[in-house]
Coordinates of C-alpha atoms in Angstrom, one line a residue:
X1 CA 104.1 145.3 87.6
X2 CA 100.9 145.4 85.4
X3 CA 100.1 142.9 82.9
X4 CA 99.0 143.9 79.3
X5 CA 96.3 141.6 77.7
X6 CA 98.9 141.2 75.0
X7 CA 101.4 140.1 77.7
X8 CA 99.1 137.4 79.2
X9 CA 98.7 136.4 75.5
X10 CA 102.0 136.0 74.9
X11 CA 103.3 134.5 78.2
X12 CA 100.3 131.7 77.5
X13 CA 102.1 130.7 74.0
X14 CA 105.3 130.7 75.3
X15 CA 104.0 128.3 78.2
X16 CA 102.3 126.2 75.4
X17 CA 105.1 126.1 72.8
X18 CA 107.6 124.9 76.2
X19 CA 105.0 122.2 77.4
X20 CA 104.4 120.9 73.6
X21 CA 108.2 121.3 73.4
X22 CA 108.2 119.1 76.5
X23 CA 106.1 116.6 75.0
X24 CA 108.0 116.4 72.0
X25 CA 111.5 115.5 73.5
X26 CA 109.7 112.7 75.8
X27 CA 108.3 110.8 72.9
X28 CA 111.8 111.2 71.3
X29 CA 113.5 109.8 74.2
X30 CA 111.0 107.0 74.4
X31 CA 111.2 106.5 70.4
X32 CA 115.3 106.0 71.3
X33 CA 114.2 102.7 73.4
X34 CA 113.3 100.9 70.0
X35 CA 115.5 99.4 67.1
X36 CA 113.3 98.9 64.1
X37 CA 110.7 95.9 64.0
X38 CA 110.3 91.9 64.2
X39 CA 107.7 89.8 62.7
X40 CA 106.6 86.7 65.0
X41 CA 103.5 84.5 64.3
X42 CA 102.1 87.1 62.3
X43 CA 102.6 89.7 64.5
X44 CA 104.8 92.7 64.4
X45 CA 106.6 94.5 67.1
X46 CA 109.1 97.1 68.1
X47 CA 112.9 95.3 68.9
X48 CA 114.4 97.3 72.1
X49 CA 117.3 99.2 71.4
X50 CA 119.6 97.0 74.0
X51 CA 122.3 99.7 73.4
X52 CA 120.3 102.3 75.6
X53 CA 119.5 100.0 78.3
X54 CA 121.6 99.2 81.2
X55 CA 123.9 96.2 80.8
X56 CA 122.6 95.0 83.9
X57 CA 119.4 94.6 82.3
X58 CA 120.7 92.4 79.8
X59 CA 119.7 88.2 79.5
X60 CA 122.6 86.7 81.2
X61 CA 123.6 83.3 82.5
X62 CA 124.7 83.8 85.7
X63 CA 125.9 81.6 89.0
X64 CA 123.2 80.9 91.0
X65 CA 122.8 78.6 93.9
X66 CA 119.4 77.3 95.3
X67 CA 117.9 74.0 96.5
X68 CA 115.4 74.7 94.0
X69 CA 114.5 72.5 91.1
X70 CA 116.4 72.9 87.4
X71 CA 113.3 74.6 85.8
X72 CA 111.8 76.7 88.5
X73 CA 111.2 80.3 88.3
X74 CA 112.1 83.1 91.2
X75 CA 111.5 86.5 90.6
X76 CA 113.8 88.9 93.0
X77 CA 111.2 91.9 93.2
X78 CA 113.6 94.0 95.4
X79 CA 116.4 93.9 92.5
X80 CA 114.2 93.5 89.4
X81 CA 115.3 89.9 88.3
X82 CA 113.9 87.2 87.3
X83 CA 116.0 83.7 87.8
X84 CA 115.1 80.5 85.2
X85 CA 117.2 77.7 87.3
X86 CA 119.7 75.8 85.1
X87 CA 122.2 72.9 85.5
X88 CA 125.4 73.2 87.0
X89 CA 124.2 75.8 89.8
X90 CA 123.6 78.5 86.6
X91 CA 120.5 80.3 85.8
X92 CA 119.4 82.8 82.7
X93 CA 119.1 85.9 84.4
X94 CA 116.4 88.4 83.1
X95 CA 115.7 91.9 84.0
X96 CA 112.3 92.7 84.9
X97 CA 109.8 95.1 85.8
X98 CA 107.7 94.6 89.4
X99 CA 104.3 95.7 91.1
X100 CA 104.3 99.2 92.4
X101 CA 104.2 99.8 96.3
X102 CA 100.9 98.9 97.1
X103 CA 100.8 96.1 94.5
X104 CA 103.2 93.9 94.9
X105 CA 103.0 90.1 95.6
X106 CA 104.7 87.3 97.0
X107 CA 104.4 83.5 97.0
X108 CA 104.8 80.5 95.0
X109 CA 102.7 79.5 92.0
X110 CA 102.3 77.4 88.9
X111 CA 101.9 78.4 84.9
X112 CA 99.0 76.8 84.0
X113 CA 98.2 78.8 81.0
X114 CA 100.6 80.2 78.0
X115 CA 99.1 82.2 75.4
X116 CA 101.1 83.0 71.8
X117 CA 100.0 87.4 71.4
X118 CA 97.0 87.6 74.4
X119 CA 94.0 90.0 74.2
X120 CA 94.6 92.0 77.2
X121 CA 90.9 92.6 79.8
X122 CA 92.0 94.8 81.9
X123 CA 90.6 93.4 85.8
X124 CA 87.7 94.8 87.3
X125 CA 90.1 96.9 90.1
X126 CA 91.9 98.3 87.7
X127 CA 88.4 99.3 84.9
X128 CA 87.8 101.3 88.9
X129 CA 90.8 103.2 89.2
X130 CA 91.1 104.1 85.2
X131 CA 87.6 103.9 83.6
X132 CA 89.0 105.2 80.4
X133 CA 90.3 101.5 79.7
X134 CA 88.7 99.9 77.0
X135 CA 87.0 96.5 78.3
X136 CA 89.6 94.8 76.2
X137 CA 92.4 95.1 74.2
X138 CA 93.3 92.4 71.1
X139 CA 96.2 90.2 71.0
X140 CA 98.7 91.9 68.8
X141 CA 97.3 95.2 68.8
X142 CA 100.1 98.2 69.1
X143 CA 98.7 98.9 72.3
X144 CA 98.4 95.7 74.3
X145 CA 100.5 96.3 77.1
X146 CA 101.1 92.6 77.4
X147 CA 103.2 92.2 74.4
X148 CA 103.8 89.3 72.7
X149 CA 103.8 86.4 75.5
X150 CA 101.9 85.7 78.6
X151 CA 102.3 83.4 80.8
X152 CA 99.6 83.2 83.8
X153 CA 99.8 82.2 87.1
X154 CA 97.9 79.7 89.0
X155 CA 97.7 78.6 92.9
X156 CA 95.5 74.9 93.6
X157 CA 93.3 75.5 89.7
X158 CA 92.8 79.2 90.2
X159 CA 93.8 82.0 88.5
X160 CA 95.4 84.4 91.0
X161 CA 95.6 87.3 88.7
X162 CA 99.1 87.7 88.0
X163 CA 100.8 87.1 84.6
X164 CA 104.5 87.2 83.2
X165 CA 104.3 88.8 80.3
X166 CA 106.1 91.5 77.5
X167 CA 106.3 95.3 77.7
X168 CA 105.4 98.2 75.5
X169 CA 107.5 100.2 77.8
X170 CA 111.3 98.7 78.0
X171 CA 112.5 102.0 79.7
X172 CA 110.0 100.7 83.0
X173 CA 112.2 97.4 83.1
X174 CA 114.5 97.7 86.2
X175 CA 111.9 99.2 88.2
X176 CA 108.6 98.7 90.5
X177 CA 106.0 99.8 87.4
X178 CA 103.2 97.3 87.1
X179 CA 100.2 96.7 89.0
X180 CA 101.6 93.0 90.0
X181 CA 102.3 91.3 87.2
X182 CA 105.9 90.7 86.1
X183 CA 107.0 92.5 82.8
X184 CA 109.6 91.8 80.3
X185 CA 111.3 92.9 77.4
X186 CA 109.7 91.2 74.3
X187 CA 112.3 89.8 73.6
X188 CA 113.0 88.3 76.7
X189 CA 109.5 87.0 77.6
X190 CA 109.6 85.3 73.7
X191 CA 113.0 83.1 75.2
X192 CA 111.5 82.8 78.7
X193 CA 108.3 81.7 77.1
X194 CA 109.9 78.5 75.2
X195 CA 111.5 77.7 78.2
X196 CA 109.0 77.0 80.6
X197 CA 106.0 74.2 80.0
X198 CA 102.7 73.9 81.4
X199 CA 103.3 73.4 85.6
X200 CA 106.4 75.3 85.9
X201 CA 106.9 76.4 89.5
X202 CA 107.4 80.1 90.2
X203 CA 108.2 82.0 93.4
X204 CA 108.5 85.4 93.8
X205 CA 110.6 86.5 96.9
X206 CA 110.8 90.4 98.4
X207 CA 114.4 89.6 97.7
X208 CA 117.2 87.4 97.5
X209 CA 120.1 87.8 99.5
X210 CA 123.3 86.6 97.9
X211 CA 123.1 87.8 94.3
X212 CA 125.8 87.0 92.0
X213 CA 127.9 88.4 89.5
X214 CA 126.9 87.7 86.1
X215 CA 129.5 85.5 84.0
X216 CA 128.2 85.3 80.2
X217 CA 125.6 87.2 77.9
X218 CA 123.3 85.2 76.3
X219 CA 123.0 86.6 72.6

């Protein structure tokens, strides 16, 4: 079969109109993972629509048995969770986003830094593999993928690079997304973040073996 010009014309709008299509109904469905807007030290930010995300994602106090300290944080990479420790063998369960193969970390560390809506720099590595980053990004700007909390990890003094911090993308929670650090839903990292001092341990495992069920949503 031989092609008209006018064909080729035609077949190249249709293509168009189906991508732009395509690019309509993704931002829709990524619009659906927000529920209006909150206001917090100044600051405003999208809410996550917890009705579209999995129930398993959800803050929950679950049981939780360890010989850690009340007050420690572990981060389960393998199942996307992150474990506050609690009294009574409990612990606020959060669902989290992890380092993508190749990026992913393990070992034990200390907050030693908390920041209230961070500017974002981007590390050097990362300016290499996307140079279209801007060499920073300010605290509370719509686009700082840090959200509105960090909290930055620390091994003997040093920063090792890695922060647990808020989302602009609460669809990527529940799976291996970042480039190491741990994300959150805003919400989530706003509770976590009034939760855990200056010198709170943190451990991040590959996994951890016994999970259990969860017994109460925290509201």
């Amino acid at each position: 079969m031989v092609l008209s010009r006018r064909d080729v014309v035609i077949g190249g709008l249709a293509l168009a109109a189906v991508g732009a299509t395509g690019t309509i109904v993704q931002a829709a469905a990524a619009k659906s993972f927000f529920a209006g807007t909150a206001s917090d030290n100044s600051f405003v930010y999208r809410k996550t629509n917890f009705a579209k995300i999995d129930k398993r994602w959800h803050r929950q106090i679950v049981k939780y048995f360890s010989s850690e300290p009340v007050g420690t944080v572990v981060v389960d990479t393998r199942h996307h969770f992150l474990y506050l420790i609690m009294e009574n063998k409990t612990a606020i369960r959060y669902g989290v986003g992890v380092g993508k193969e190749g990026f992913k970390w393990y070992g034990r560390a200390t907050i030693d830094r908390r920041a209230l809506w961070p500017q974002w720099v981007p590390p050097p590595e990362m300016r290499k593999r996307r140079p279209e980053l801007p060499p920073m990004i300010a605290g509370g700007a719509s686009n700082n993928p840090l959200g509105p909390r960090a909290l930055y990890l620390y091994r003997d003094g040093a920063d090792i690079g890695y922060r647990l911090h808020g989302t602009l993308e609460p669809w990527s929670i529940g799976t291996d997304a970042s480039s190491g650090c741990i994300r959150m839903f805003p919400e989530d990292i706003i509770d976590l973040y009034q939760r855990c001092p200056i010198g709170t341990a943190v451990e991040v495992l590959p996994h951890i073996a016994d999970q259990a069920p969860a017994s109460t949503t925290v509201e």
